Short mmCIF file of C-alpha atoms in Angstrom, two decimals:
data_model
loop_
_atom_site.label_atom_id
_atom_site.label_comp_id
_atom_site.label_asym_id
_atom_site.label_seq_id
_atom_site.Cartn_x
_atom_site.Cartn_y
_atom_site.Cartn_z
CA LEU A 347 -62.72 105.95 -45.04
CA ILE A 348 -61.04 102.45 -45.84
CA ASN A 349 -62.13 101.41 -42.22
CA ALA A 350 -65.74 102.49 -42.62
CA ALA A 351 -65.91 100.71 -46.16
CA LEU A 352 -64.51 97.47 -44.46
CA PHE A 353 -67.78 97.46 -42.21
CA LEU A 354 -69.66 96.78 -45.19
CA VAL A 355 -68.14 93.13 -45.57
CA PRO A 356 -69.83 91.82 -42.18
CA ILE A 357 -73.44 93.79 -43.07
CA ILE A 358 -73.22 92.00 -46.33
CA ALA A 359 -72.16 88.65 -44.92
CA LEU A 360 -75.05 88.78 -42.34
CA GLY A 361 -77.60 89.73 -45.01
CA MET A 362 -76.50 86.78 -47.12
CA MET A 363 -77.29 84.24 -44.40
CA ARG A 364 -80.08 81.62 -44.66
CA VAL A 365 -82.49 82.36 -41.89
CA ALA A 366 -83.99 78.91 -42.63
CA ASP A 367 -80.68 77.25 -41.40
CA LEU A 368 -80.34 79.27 -38.14
CA ARG A 369 -81.12 77.56 -34.78
CA GLU A 370 -83.23 79.02 -32.02
CA VAL A 371 -80.92 79.39 -29.02
CA PRO A 372 -82.88 78.66 -25.58
CA SER A 373 -83.07 81.85 -23.34
CA ALA A 374 -84.01 82.02 -19.58
CA PRO A 375 -87.08 83.80 -18.74
CA ARG A 376 -86.55 87.08 -16.79
CA HIS A 377 -86.93 86.84 -12.97
CA LYS A 378 -85.48 88.18 -9.78
CA GLY A 379 -82.17 87.13 -8.92
CA MET A 380 -80.62 86.32 -12.29
CA ILE A 381 -77.39 88.41 -11.58
CA ARG A 382 -76.88 86.23 -8.21
CA GLU A 383 -77.71 83.11 -10.30
CA GLY A 384 -75.02 84.22 -12.95
CA LEU A 385 -72.31 84.75 -10.06
CA ALA A 386 -73.13 81.66 -8.48
CA TYR A 387 -72.69 79.74 -11.65
CA VAL A 388 -69.55 81.35 -12.18
CA ARG A 389 -68.20 80.50 -8.67
CA GLY A 390 -69.07 77.02 -9.18
CA ARG A 391 -66.90 77.07 -12.30
CA SER A 392 -63.14 77.18 -11.03
CA ASP A 393 -62.04 77.05 -14.76
CA ILE A 394 -63.75 80.22 -15.56
CA VAL A 395 -62.65 81.85 -12.52
CA LEU A 396 -59.12 81.17 -13.06
CA ILE A 397 -59.44 82.26 -16.95
CA THR A 398 -61.08 85.54 -15.39
CA LEU A 399 -58.28 86.00 -13.02
CA VAL A 400 -55.64 85.50 -15.74
CA THR A 401 -56.93 87.70 -18.24
CA THR A 402 -57.70 90.49 -15.61
CA VAL A 403 -54.30 90.54 -14.30
CA MET A 404 -53.09 90.71 -17.86
CA SER A 405 -55.49 93.41 -18.95
CA MET A 406 -54.47 95.55 -15.91
CA LEU A 407 -50.73 95.44 -16.12
CA GLY A 408 -49.81 93.68 -19.48
CA PHE A 409 -51.97 95.32 -22.08
CA ASN A 410 -50.93 98.82 -21.77
CA HIS A 411 -48.77 98.70 -24.89
CA GLN A 412 -49.63 102.05 -26.07
CA LEU A 413 -48.42 103.47 -22.83
CA THR A 414 -45.14 101.42 -22.55
CA GLN A 415 -44.22 101.54 -26.26
CA GLY A 416 -44.30 105.43 -25.88
CA VAL A 417 -42.25 105.41 -22.90
CA MET A 418 -39.74 102.89 -24.15
CA ALA A 419 -39.32 104.44 -27.52
CA THR A 420 -38.72 108.15 -26.18
CA THR A 421 -36.92 107.60 -22.95
CA VAL A 422 -34.88 104.55 -23.36
CA TYR A 423 -34.28 104.54 -26.92
CA GLY A 424 -34.46 108.23 -27.73
CA LYS A 425 -36.70 108.05 -30.57
CA GLY A 426 -39.63 110.13 -31.68
CA ALA A 427 -43.25 109.96 -32.62
CA GLY A 428 -42.68 108.33 -35.97
CA GLU A 429 -40.74 105.37 -34.41
CA TYR A 430 -43.39 105.19 -31.70
CA GLY A 431 -46.23 104.76 -34.26
CA LEU A 432 -44.07 102.06 -36.03
CA LEU A 433 -44.08 99.96 -32.91
CA GLY A 434 -47.73 99.58 -33.09
CA SER A 435 -47.89 98.62 -36.82
CA VAL A 436 -45.30 95.98 -36.08
CA MET A 437 -47.26 94.72 -32.80
CA ALA A 438 -50.27 94.58 -35.17
CA ILE A 439 -48.38 92.05 -37.56
CA GLY A 440 -48.32 89.40 -34.54
CA SER A 441 -52.00 90.27 -33.52
CA LEU A 442 -53.09 89.39 -36.81
CA GLY A 443 -51.08 86.43 -37.05
CA GLY A 444 -52.63 85.29 -33.72
CA ALA A 445 -56.29 86.07 -35.15
CA LEU A 446 -55.60 84.07 -38.36
CA VAL A 447 -54.43 80.96 -36.19
CA ALA A 448 -57.16 81.49 -33.65
CA ALA A 449 -59.80 81.15 -36.89
CA ARG A 450 -58.03 77.76 -37.75
CA ARG A 451 -58.65 76.34 -34.11
CA SER A 452 -61.44 73.98 -34.15
CA ARG A 453 -62.03 73.87 -30.24
CA PRO A 454 -60.35 76.26 -27.61
CA ARG A 455 -59.02 74.41 -24.34
CA VAL A 456 -58.46 76.06 -20.99
CA ALA A 457 -54.73 74.73 -20.99
CA LEU A 458 -53.98 76.91 -24.29
CA VAL A 459 -55.26 80.07 -22.32
CA PHE A 460 -52.97 79.31 -19.57
CA GLY A 461 -50.13 78.23 -21.60
CA SER A 462 -50.59 81.02 -23.98
CA ALA A 463 -50.79 83.61 -20.84
CA LEU A 464 -47.42 82.07 -19.58
CA ALA A 465 -45.78 82.36 -22.71
CA TYR A 466 -46.85 85.93 -23.14
CA GLY A 467 -45.56 86.85 -19.62
CA VAL A 468 -42.00 85.28 -20.63
CA CYS A 469 -42.23 87.31 -23.91
CA GLN A 470 -43.07 90.65 -22.20
CA THR A 471 -40.19 90.14 -19.58
CA ILE A 472 -37.84 89.40 -22.39
CA LEU A 473 -39.00 92.70 -24.14
CA ALA A 474 -38.42 94.69 -21.08
CA LEU A 475 -34.72 93.63 -21.42
CA ALA A 476 -34.54 94.45 -25.29
CA PRO A 477 -31.10 96.12 -25.77
CA THR A 478 -31.94 98.06 -28.91
CA TYR A 479 -35.08 99.59 -30.56
CA THR A 480 -34.91 97.13 -33.52
CA TRP A 481 -34.96 94.01 -31.04
CA TYR A 482 -37.82 95.61 -29.18
CA ALA A 483 -39.50 96.18 -32.22
CA ILE A 484 -39.03 92.41 -33.24
CA LEU A 485 -40.07 91.06 -30.02
CA LEU A 486 -43.55 93.04 -30.29
CA ILE A 487 -44.54 90.52 -32.94
CA PRO A 488 -44.54 87.38 -30.76
CA THR A 489 -45.98 89.55 -27.91
CA GLY A 490 -48.89 90.47 -29.88
CA PHE A 491 -49.40 87.06 -31.36
CA LEU A 492 -49.59 85.68 -27.75
CA MET A 493 -51.85 88.54 -26.52
CA LEU A 494 -54.44 87.79 -29.42
CA THR A 495 -54.12 84.04 -28.74
CA VAL A 496 -54.80 84.57 -25.11
CA ILE A 497 -57.97 86.80 -25.57
CA THR A 498 -59.49 84.47 -28.40
CA ALA A 499 -58.76 81.61 -26.50
CA ALA A 500 -60.14 82.81 -23.23
CA ASN A 501 -63.48 84.29 -25.05
CA ALA A 502 -64.02 81.21 -27.00
CA THR A 503 -63.67 78.81 -24.23
CA ILE A 504 -66.10 80.48 -21.79
CA GLN A 505 -68.63 80.90 -24.56
CA VAL A 506 -68.62 77.27 -25.85
CA SER A 507 -68.41 75.61 -22.17
CA THR A 508 -71.55 77.64 -20.81
CA PRO A 509 -75.15 76.86 -21.42
CA PRO A 510 -76.90 79.25 -23.52
CA GLU A 511 -79.24 80.17 -20.91
CA VAL A 512 -76.65 81.73 -18.60
CA ARG A 513 -73.95 82.65 -21.28
CA GLY A 514 -75.00 86.25 -21.35
CA ARG A 515 -74.43 86.50 -17.80
CA VAL A 516 -71.20 84.68 -17.32
CA LEU A 517 -69.77 86.79 -20.23
CA SER A 518 -71.21 90.12 -18.63
CA ILE A 519 -69.16 89.27 -15.45
CA TYR A 520 -66.01 88.12 -17.27
CA PHE A 521 -66.09 91.24 -19.46
CA LEU A 522 -66.66 93.61 -16.33
CA PHE A 523 -63.26 92.19 -14.96
CA TYR A 524 -61.35 91.70 -18.25
CA LEU A 525 -62.07 94.97 -19.66
CA GLY A 526 -63.02 96.96 -16.62
CA VAL A 527 -59.59 96.91 -15.13
CA THR A 528 -57.49 98.14 -17.90
CA PRO A 529 -58.28 101.89 -17.17
CA LEU A 530 -57.28 101.09 -13.57
CA GLY A 531 -54.28 99.78 -14.72
CA SER A 532 -52.70 102.31 -16.93
CA PRO A 533 -52.22 104.97 -14.07
CA LEU A 534 -50.42 102.42 -11.84
CA VAL A 535 -48.26 101.25 -14.81
CA GLY A 536 -47.52 104.78 -15.81
CA TRP A 537 -46.40 105.49 -12.10
CA ILE A 538 -43.93 102.61 -12.43
CA ALA A 539 -42.73 103.96 -15.31
CA GLU A 540 -42.20 107.53 -13.85
CA GLN A 541 -40.78 106.11 -10.54
CA PHE A 542 -38.75 103.11 -11.57
CA GLY A 543 -38.12 103.63 -15.34
CA ALA A 544 -39.94 102.41 -18.51
CA ARG A 545 -38.30 98.91 -18.65
CA TRP A 546 -39.79 98.25 -15.17
CA SER A 547 -43.35 99.04 -16.69
CA VAL A 548 -42.96 96.43 -19.16
CA GLY A 549 -41.41 94.05 -16.95
CA ILE A 550 -43.94 93.94 -14.47
CA GLY A 551 -46.52 93.39 -17.12
CA GLY A 552 -44.64 90.43 -18.21
CA VAL A 553 -43.92 89.03 -14.66
CA VAL A 554 -47.01 89.25 -12.78
CA PRO A 555 -49.38 87.79 -15.47
CA GLY A 556 -46.70 85.16 -16.16
CA LEU A 557 -46.59 84.12 -12.45
CA THR A 558 -50.40 84.20 -12.10
CA ALA A 559 -50.82 82.08 -15.32
CA LEU A 560 -48.49 79.41 -13.71
CA VAL A 561 -50.41 79.21 -10.56
CA ALA A 562 -53.51 78.92 -12.66
CA MET A 563 -51.98 76.10 -14.50
CA ILE A 564 -51.05 74.39 -11.26
CA ILE A 565 -54.40 74.82 -9.71
CA ALA A 566 -56.34 73.69 -12.63
#
């Protein structure tokens, strides 16, 4: 009920916007081959390709925290449902911090995306080695902070650097990969946890995205 009530805030804010102060954004007229044009534009933008690659790998292997937190809490630390639920709340503290910092950022940069992704990979790798439940919970705070930093920086960087007439198509391609692979990665991460242990399922979500971000930084 509280969550439903909070939706009134953006509705009221939108209703209070002064329409006379808004600017019309140019849009491209519909025609055949628009999807091909969007793909061609993305191929010609190496920064967007690299951002999409980094966020896709992170989404597939690193953003399955509901799964990894469950197996870590139960099989590694011997905790129950209550302690598992607490981990999500603790991580939300870091995520909230990342969102607040993002709101203060005047202009996102590609270097911030890759740097934050690399730091996330390091933090996630250390998270896999956490000796106790308490340390695991504490490390989730910077992990959540870096995760939100990568997401907000990547989304904003692509949007502000893309012409309005192709922005929709570029974002569609970006989200197709970034959001589309998470359901594909979950069974893989679960299989890793089942075959090699819970710590490996967390560690693989740190090492692979971290290395991907490092390669992207070198290429860029």
